[in-house]
Tab-separated table of C-alpha atoms and ligand atoms in Angstrom:
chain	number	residue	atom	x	y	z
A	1	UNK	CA	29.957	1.083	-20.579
A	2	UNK	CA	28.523	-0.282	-16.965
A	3	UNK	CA	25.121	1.103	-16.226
A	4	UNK	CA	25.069	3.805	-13.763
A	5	UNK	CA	21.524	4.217	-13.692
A	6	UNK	CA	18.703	1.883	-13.504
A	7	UNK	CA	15.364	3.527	-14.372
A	8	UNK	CA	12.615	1.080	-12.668
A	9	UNK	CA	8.907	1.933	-13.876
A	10	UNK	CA	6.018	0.260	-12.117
A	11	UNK	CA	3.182	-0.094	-14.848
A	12	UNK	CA	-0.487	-1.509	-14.699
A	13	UNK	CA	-2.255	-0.719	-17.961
A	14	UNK	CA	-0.013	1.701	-19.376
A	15	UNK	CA	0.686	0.141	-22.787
A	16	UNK	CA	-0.449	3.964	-24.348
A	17	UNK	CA	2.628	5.418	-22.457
A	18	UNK	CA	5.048	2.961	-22.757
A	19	UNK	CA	6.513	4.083	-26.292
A	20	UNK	CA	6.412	7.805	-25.349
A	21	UNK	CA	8.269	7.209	-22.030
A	22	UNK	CA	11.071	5.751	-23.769
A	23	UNK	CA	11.593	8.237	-25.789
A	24	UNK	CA	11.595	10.986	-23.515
A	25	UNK	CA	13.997	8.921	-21.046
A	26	UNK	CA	16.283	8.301	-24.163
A	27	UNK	CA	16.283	12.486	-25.385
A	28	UNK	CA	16.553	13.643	-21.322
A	29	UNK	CA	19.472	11.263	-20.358
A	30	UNK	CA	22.130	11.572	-23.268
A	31	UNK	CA	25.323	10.775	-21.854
A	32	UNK	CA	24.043	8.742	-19.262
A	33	UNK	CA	24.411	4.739	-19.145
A	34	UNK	CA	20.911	3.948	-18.210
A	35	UNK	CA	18.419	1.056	-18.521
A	36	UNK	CA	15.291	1.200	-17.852
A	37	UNK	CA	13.185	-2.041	-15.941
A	38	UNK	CA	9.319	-2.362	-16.790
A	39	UNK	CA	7.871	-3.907	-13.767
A	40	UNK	CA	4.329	-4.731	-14.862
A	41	UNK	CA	1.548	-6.692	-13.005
A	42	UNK	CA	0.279	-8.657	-16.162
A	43	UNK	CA	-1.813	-5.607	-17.220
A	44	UNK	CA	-4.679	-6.916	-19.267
A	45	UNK	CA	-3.757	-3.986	-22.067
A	46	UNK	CA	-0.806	-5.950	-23.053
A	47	UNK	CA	1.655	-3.990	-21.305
A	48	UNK	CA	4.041	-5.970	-20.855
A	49	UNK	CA	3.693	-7.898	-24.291
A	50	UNK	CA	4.581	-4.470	-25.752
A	51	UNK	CA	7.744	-3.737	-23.500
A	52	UNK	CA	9.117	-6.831	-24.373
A	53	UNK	CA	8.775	-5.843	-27.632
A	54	UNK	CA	10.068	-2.563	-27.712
A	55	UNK	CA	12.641	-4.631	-25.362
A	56	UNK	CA	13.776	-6.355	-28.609
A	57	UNK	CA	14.695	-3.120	-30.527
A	58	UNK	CA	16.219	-1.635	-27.547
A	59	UNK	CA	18.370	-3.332	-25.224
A	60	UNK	CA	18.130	-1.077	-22.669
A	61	UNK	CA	14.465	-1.939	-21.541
A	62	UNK	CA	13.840	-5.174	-19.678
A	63	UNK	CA	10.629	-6.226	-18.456
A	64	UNK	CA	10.247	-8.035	-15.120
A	65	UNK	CA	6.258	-9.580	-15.606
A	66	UNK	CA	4.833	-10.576	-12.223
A	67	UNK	CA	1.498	-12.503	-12.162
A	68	UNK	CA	-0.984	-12.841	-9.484
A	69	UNK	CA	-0.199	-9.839	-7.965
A	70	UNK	CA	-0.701	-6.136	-7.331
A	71	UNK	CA	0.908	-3.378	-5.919
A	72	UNK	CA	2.990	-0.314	-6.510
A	73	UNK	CA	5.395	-0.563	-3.702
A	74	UNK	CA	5.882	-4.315	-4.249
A	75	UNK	CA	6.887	-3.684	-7.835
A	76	UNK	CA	8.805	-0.598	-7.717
A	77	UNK	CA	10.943	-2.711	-4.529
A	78	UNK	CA	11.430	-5.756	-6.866
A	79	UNK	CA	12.316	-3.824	-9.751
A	80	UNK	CA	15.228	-1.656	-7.446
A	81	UNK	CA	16.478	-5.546	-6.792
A	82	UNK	CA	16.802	-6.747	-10.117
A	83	UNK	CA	19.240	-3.715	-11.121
A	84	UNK	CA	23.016	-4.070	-10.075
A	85	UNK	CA	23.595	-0.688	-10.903
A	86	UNK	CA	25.226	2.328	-8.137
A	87	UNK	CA	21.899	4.308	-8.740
A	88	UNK	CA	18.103	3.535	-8.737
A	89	UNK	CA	14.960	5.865	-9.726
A	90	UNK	CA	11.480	5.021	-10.054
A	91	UNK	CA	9.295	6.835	-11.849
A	92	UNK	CA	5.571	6.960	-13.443
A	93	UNK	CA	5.167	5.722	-16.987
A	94	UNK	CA	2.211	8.068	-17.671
A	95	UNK	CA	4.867	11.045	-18.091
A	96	UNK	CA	3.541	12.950	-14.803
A	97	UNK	CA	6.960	13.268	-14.060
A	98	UNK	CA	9.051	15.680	-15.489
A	99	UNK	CA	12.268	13.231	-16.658
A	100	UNK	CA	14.302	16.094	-17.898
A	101	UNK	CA	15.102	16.851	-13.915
A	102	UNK	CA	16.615	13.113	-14.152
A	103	UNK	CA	20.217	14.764	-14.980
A	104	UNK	CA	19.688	17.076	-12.056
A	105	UNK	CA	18.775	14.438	-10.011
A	106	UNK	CA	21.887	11.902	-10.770
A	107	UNK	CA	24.547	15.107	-10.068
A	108	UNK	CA	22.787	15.224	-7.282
A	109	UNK	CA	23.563	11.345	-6.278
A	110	UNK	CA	27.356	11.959	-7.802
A	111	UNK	CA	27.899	14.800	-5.574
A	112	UNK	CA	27.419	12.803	-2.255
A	113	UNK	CA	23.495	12.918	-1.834
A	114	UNK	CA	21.981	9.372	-0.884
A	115	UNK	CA	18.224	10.052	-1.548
A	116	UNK	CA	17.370	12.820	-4.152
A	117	UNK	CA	13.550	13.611	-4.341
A	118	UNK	CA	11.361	14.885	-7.306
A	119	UNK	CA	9.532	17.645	-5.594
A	120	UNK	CA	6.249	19.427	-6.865
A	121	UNK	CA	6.592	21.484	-3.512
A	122	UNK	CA	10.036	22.881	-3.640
A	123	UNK	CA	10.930	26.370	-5.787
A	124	UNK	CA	10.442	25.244	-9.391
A	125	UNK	CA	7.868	22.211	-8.707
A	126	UNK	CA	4.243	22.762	-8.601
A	127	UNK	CA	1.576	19.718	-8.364
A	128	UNK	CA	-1.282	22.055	-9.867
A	129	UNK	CA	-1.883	20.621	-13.255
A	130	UNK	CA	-2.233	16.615	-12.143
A	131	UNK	CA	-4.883	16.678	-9.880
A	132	UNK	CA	-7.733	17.586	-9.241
A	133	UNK	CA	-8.504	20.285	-6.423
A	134	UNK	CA	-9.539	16.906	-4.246
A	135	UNK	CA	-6.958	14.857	-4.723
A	136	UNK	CA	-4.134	17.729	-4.281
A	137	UNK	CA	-5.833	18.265	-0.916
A	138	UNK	CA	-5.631	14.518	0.405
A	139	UNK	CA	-2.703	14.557	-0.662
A	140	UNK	CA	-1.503	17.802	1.232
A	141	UNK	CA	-3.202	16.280	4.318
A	142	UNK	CA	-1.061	12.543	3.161
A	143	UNK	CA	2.250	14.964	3.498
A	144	UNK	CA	1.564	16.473	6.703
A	145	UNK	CA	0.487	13.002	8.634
A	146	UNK	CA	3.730	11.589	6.934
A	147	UNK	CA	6.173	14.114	8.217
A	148	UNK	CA	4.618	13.747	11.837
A	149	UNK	CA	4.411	10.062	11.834
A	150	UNK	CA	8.601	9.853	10.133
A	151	UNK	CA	9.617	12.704	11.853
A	152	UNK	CA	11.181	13.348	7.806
A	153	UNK	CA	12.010	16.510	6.893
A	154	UNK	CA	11.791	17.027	3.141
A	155	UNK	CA	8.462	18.502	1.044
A	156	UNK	CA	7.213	16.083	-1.045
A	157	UNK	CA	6.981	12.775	0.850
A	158	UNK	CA	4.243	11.196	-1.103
A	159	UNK	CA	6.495	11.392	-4.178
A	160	UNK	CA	6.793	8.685	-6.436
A	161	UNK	CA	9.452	10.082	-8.431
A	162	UNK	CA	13.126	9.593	-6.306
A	163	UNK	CA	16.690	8.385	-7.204
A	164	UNK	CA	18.934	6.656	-4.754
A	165	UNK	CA	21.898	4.367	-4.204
A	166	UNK	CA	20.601	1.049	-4.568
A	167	UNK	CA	22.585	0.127	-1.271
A	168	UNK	CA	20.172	2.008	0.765
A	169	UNK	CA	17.326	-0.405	-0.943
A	170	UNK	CA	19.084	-3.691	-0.930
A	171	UNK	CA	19.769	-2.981	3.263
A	172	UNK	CA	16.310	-2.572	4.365
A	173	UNK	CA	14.410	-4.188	1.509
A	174	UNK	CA	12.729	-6.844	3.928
A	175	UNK	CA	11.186	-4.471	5.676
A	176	UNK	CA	9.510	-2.812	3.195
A	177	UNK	CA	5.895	-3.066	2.779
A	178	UNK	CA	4.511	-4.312	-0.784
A	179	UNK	CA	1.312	-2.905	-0.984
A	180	UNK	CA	0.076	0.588	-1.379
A	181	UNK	CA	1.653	3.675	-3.404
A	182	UNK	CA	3.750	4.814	-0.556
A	183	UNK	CA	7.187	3.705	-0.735
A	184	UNK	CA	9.362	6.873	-0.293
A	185	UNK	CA	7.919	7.476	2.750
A	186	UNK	CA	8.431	3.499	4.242
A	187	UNK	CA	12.354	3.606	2.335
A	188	UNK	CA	12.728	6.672	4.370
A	189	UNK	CA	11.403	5.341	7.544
A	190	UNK	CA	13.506	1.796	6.703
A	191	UNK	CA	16.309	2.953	6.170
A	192	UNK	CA	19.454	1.676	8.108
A	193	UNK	CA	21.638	4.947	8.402
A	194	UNK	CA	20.861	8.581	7.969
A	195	UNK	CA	20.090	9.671	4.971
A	196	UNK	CA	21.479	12.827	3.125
A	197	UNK	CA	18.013	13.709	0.999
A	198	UNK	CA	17.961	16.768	-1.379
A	199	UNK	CA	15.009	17.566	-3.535
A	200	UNK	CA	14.625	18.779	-7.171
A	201	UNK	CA	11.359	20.619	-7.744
A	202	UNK	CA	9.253	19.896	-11.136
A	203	UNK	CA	5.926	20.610	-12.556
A	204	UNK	CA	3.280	17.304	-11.955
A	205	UNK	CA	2.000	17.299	-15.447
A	206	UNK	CA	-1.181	15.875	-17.078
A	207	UNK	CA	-1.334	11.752	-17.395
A	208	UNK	CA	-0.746	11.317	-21.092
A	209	UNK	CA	-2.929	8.159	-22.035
A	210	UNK	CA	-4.668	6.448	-19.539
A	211	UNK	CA	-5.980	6.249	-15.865
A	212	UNK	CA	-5.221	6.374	-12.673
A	213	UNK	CA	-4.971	3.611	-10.239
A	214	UNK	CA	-5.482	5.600	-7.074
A	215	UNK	CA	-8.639	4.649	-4.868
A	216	UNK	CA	-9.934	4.348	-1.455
A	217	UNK	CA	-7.323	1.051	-1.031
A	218	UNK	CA	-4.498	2.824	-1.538
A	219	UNK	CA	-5.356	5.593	0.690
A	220	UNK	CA	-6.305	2.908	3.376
A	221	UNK	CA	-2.626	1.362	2.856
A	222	UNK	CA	-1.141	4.618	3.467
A	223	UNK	CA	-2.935	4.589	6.716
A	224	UNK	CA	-2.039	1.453	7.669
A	225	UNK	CA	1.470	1.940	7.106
A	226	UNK	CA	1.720	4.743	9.054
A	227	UNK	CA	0.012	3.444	11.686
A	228	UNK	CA	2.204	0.216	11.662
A	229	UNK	CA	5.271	3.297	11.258
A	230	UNK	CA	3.887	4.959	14.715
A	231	UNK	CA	4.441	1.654	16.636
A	232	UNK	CA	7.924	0.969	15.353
A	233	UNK	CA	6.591	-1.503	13.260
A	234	UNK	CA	5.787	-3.702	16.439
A	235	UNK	CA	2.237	-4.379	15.188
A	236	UNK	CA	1.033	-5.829	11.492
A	237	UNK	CA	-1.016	-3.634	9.458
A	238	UNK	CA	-3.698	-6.310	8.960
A	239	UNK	CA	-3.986	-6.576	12.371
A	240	UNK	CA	-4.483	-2.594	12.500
A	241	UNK	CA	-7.280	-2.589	10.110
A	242	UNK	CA	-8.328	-5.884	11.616
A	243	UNK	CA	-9.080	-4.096	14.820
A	244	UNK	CA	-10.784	-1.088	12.731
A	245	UNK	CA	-13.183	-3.186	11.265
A	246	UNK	CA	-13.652	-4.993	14.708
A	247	UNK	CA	-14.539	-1.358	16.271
A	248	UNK	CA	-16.753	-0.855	12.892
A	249	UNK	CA	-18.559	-4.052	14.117
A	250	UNK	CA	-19.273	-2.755	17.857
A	251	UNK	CA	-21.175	0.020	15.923
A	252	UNK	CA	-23.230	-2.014	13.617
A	253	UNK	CA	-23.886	-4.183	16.552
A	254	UNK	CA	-25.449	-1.154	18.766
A	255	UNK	CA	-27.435	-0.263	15.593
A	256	UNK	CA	-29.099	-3.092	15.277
A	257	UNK	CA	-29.984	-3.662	18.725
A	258	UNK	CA	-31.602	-0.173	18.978
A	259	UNK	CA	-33.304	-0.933	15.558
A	260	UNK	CA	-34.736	-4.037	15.704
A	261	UNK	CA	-36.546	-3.217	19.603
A	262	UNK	CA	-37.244	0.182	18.397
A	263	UNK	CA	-39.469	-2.010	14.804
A	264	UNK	CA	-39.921	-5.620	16.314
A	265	UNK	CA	-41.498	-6.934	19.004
A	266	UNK	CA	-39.054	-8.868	20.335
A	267	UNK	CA	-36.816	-9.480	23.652
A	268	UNK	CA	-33.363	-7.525	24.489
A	269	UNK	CA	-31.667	-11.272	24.161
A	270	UNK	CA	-33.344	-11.714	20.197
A	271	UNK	CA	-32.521	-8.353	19.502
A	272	UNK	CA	-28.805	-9.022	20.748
A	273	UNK	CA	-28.053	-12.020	19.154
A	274	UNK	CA	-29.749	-10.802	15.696
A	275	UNK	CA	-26.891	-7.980	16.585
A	276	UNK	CA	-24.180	-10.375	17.220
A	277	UNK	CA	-25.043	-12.139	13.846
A	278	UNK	CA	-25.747	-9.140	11.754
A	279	UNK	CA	-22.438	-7.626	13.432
A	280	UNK	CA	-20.009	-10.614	12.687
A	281	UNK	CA	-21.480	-10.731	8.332
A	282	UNK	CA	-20.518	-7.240	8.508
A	283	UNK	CA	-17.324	-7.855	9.885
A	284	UNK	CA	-16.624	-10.634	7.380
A	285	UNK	CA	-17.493	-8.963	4.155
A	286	UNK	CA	-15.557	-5.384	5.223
A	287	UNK	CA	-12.198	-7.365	6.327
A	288	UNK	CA	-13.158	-9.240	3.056
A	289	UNK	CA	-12.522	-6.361	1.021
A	290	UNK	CA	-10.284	-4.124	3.046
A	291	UNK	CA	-8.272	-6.231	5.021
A	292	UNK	CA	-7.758	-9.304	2.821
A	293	UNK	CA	-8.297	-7.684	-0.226
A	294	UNK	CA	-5.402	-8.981	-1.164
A	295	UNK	CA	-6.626	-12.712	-0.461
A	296	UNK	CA	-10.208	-11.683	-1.002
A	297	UNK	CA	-12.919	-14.761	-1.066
A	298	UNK	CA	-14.729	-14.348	-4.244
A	299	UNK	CA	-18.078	-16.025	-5.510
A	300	UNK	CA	-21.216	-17.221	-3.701
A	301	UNK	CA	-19.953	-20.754	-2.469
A	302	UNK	CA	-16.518	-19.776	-1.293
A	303	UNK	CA	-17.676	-16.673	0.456
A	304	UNK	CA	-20.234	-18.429	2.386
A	305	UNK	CA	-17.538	-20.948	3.463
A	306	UNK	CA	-15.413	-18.272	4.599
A	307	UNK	CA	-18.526	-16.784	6.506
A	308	UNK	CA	-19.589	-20.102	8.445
A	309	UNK	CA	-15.877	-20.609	9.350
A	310	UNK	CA	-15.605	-16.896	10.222
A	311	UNK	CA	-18.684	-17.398	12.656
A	312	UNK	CA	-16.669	-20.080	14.223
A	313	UNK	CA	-13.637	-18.404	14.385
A	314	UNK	CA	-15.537	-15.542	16.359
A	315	UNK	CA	-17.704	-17.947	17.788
A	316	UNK	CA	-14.723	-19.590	20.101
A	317	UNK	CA	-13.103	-15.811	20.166
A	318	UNK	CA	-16.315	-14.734	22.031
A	319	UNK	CA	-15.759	-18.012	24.402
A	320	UNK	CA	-11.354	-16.780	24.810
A	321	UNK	CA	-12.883	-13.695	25.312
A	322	UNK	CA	-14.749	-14.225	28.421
A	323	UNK	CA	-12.337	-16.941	29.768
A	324	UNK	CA	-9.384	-14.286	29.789
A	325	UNK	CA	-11.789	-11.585	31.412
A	326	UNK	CA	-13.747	-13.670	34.186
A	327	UNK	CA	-10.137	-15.021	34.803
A	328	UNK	CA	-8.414	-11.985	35.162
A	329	UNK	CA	-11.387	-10.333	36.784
A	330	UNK	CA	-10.647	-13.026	39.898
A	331	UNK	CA	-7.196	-12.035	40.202
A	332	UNK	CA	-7.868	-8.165	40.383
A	333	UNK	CA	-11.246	-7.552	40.659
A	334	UNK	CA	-11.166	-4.598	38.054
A	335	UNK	CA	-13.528	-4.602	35.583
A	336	UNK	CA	-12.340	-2.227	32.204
A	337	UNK	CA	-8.567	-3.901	32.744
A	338	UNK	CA	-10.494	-7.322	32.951
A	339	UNK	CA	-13.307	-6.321	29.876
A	340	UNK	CA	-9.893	-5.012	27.882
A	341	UNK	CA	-8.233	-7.908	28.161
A	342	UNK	CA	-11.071	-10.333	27.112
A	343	UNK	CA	-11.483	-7.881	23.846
A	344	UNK	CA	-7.484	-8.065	23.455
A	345	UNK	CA	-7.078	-11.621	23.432
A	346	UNK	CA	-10.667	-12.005	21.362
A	347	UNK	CA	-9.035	-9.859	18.653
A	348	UNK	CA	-5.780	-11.704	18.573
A	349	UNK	CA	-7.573	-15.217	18.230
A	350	UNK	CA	-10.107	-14.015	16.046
A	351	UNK	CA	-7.817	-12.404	13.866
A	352	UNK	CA	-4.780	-15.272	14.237
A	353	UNK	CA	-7.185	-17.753	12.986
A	354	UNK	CA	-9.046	-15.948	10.530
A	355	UNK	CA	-5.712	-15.595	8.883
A	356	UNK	CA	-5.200	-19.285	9.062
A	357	UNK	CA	-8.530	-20.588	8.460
A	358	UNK	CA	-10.903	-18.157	6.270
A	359	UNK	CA	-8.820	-16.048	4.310
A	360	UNK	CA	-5.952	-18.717	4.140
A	361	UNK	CA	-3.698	-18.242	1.305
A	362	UNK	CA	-3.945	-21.113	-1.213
B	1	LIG	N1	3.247	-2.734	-11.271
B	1	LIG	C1	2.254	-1.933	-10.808
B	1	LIG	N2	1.320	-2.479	-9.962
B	1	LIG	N3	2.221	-0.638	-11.149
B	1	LIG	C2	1.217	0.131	-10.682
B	1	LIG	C3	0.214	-0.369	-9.815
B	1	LIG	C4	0.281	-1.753	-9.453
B	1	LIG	O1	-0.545	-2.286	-8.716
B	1	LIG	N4	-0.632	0.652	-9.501
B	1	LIG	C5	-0.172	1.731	-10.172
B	1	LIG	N5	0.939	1.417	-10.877
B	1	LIG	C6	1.767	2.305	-11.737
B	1	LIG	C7	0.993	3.055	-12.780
B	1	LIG	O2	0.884	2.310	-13.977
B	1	LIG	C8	1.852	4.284	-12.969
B	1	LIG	O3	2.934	4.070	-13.832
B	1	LIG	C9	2.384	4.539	-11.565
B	1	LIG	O4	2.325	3.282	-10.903
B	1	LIG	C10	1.575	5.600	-10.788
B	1	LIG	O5	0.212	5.221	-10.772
B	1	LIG	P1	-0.951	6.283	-11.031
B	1	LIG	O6	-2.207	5.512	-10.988
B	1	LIG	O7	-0.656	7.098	-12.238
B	1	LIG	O8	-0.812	7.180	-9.722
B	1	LIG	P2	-1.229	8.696	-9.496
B	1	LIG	O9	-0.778	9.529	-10.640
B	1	LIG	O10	-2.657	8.753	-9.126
B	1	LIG	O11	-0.346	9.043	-8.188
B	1	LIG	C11	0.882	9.712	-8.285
B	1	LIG	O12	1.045	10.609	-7.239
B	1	LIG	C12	1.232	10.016	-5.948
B	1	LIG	C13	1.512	11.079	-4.949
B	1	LIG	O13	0.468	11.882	-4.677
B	1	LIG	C14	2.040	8.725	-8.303
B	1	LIG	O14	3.231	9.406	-8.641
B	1	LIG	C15	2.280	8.046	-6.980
B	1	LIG	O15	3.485	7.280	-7.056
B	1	LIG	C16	2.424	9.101	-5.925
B	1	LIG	O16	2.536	8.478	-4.668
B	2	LIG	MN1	-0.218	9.080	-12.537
């Protein structure tokens, strides 16, 4: 019989679930032609050592092992690729979703929907047992940003648990962003025609073995993705935060001017290039982390190569800088369109050649 269904389960250190899941899957979708993908970022429990051998009693699991790289959206997107079945789902492996709604959710598909959502915010779903008090709040405040920013009209955005017709995936899938935990909401905002959603509510259960992977980076993705959502997808994320960070910098840079007169005895110049300096190390060690995390410098030697050429990098953006203003300031004698435009074109050469030069992918 020709798989109907592919079942594709993102996985970083989830070897405690794996067996469990497939069980589950196996009792909830009798009758159903199903197989289920693994997609597993070379967890370092063995994860997908053990789905390749569960793969071997069970023909129905595959495991798609991608090294060297991270990311929820990227592997649930890679997994929906690799299936050449009508119907696609992703789901958790650590059993927070309910899969007995699967069956629900497939009618659902059969009868003419194109997008069917898991919903712990619908009659029948609640999301009170999985998180914390915290986390259920940011991600309340998630939902409501999302449904702005989309314009989407369905209750439980920030799902990860949603079946669709793999069409609707294979259409917009290079547009989709790799990173972060939010891909229903950038599928939905992707997608190439209008999509009929309907949504199946179910209780968020307990993680069964295990952690979670949720942290300030993800959250920061989901930002950035919206952001890069709100302008039509016109500007790049990394630039977004790249810009943050830069406004970070104009912050650390007052601070330190006020802080050093205020405790040394030294001259408004000193105490602004001390700023300038202490400004730009901040700059390179937060886009370090947040902006290039993925591409992140690590150890002494290489991150103090990336620093010097990051000083040079900003050293000639300064010099663009105020070559684009005094320029422009001729022209029209205007002086925040003229300062604007010096920061606008500093940003786009600092940040253009940072990306060639100190975080450069090797
Ligand atoms: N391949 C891969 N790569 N899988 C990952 C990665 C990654 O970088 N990060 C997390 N996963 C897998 C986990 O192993 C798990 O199966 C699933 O993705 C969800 O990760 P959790 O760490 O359990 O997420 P959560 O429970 O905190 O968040 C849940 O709620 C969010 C909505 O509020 C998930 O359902 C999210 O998908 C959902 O957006
Ligand atoms: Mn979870």
């Amino acid at each position: 019989m020709a798989v109907e269904l592919t079942l594709v389960i993102p996985t970083f250190n989830e070897s405690g679930n794996l067996r469990e899941l497939v069980r589950r899957v196996d009792a909830a979708l009798s009758g159903i032609a199903w197989e289920m993908i693994v997609v597993d970022d070379d967890s370092p429990d063995g994860t997908s050592a053990l789905a390749k051998k569960i793969a071997r009693e069970d023909p129905r699991l595959r495991c798609l092992r991608r090294v060297n790289r991270r990311g929820l959206a990227g592997a649930c997107i890679e997994g929906m690729l690799a299936s050449s079945a009508p119907v696609v789902a992703v789901m958790d492996a650590d059993l927070q979703h309910d899969e007995r709604i699967l069956p629900e959710m497939l009618e659902k598909i059969r009868a003419g929907a194109d997008l069917v959502v898991g919903s712990r915010h619908v009659a029948g779903g609640s999301a009170e047992a999985g998180f914390s008090p915290r986390r259920a709040a940011i991600s309340r405040l998630a939902i409501r940003i999302a449904k702005d920013a989309l314009r989407a009209d369905f209750s439980d955005i920030m799902s990860g648990f949603f079946m669709l017709r793999r069409q609707i995936v294979e259409d917009c899938a290079p547009d989709l962003a790799p990173t972060g935990f939010k891909i229903l909401a950038d599928i939905v905002a992707s997608a190439k025609q209008d999509l009929k959603i309907e949504e199946v509510g179910y209780t968020f259960r307990e993680r069964l073995a295990g952690e979670s992977k949720f942290d300030i980076k993800v959250g920061l993705d989901f930002l950035g993705l919206m952001l890069n959502k709100a302008s039509g997808g016109r500007i790049p994320v990394r630039f977004i935060f790249f810009a943050l960070v830069g406004l970070s910098g104009v912050v650390v840079h007052l601070s330190t001017v006020y802080l050093t007169l205020a405790l040394l005895p030294i001259t408004f110049t000193v105490a602004q290039s001390i700023a300038v300096v202490v400004a730009m190390t901040s700059n390179f060690f937060i886009n370090n982390t947040i902006t290039y995390r993925d591409a992140k410098l690590k150890g002494f030697w290489r991150q103090l190569r990336g620093l010097l050429y990051f000083y040079v990098v900003c050293g000639i953006g300064a010099v663009a800088n105020v070559g684009v203003a005094a320029w422009l300031y001729r022209l029209y004698p205007e002086v925040s369109l003229s300062a604007l435009a010096g920061v606008l074109m500093g940003s786009v050469w600092n940040y253009a050649l940072s990306s060639l030069f100190v975080w450069r992918e090797e």
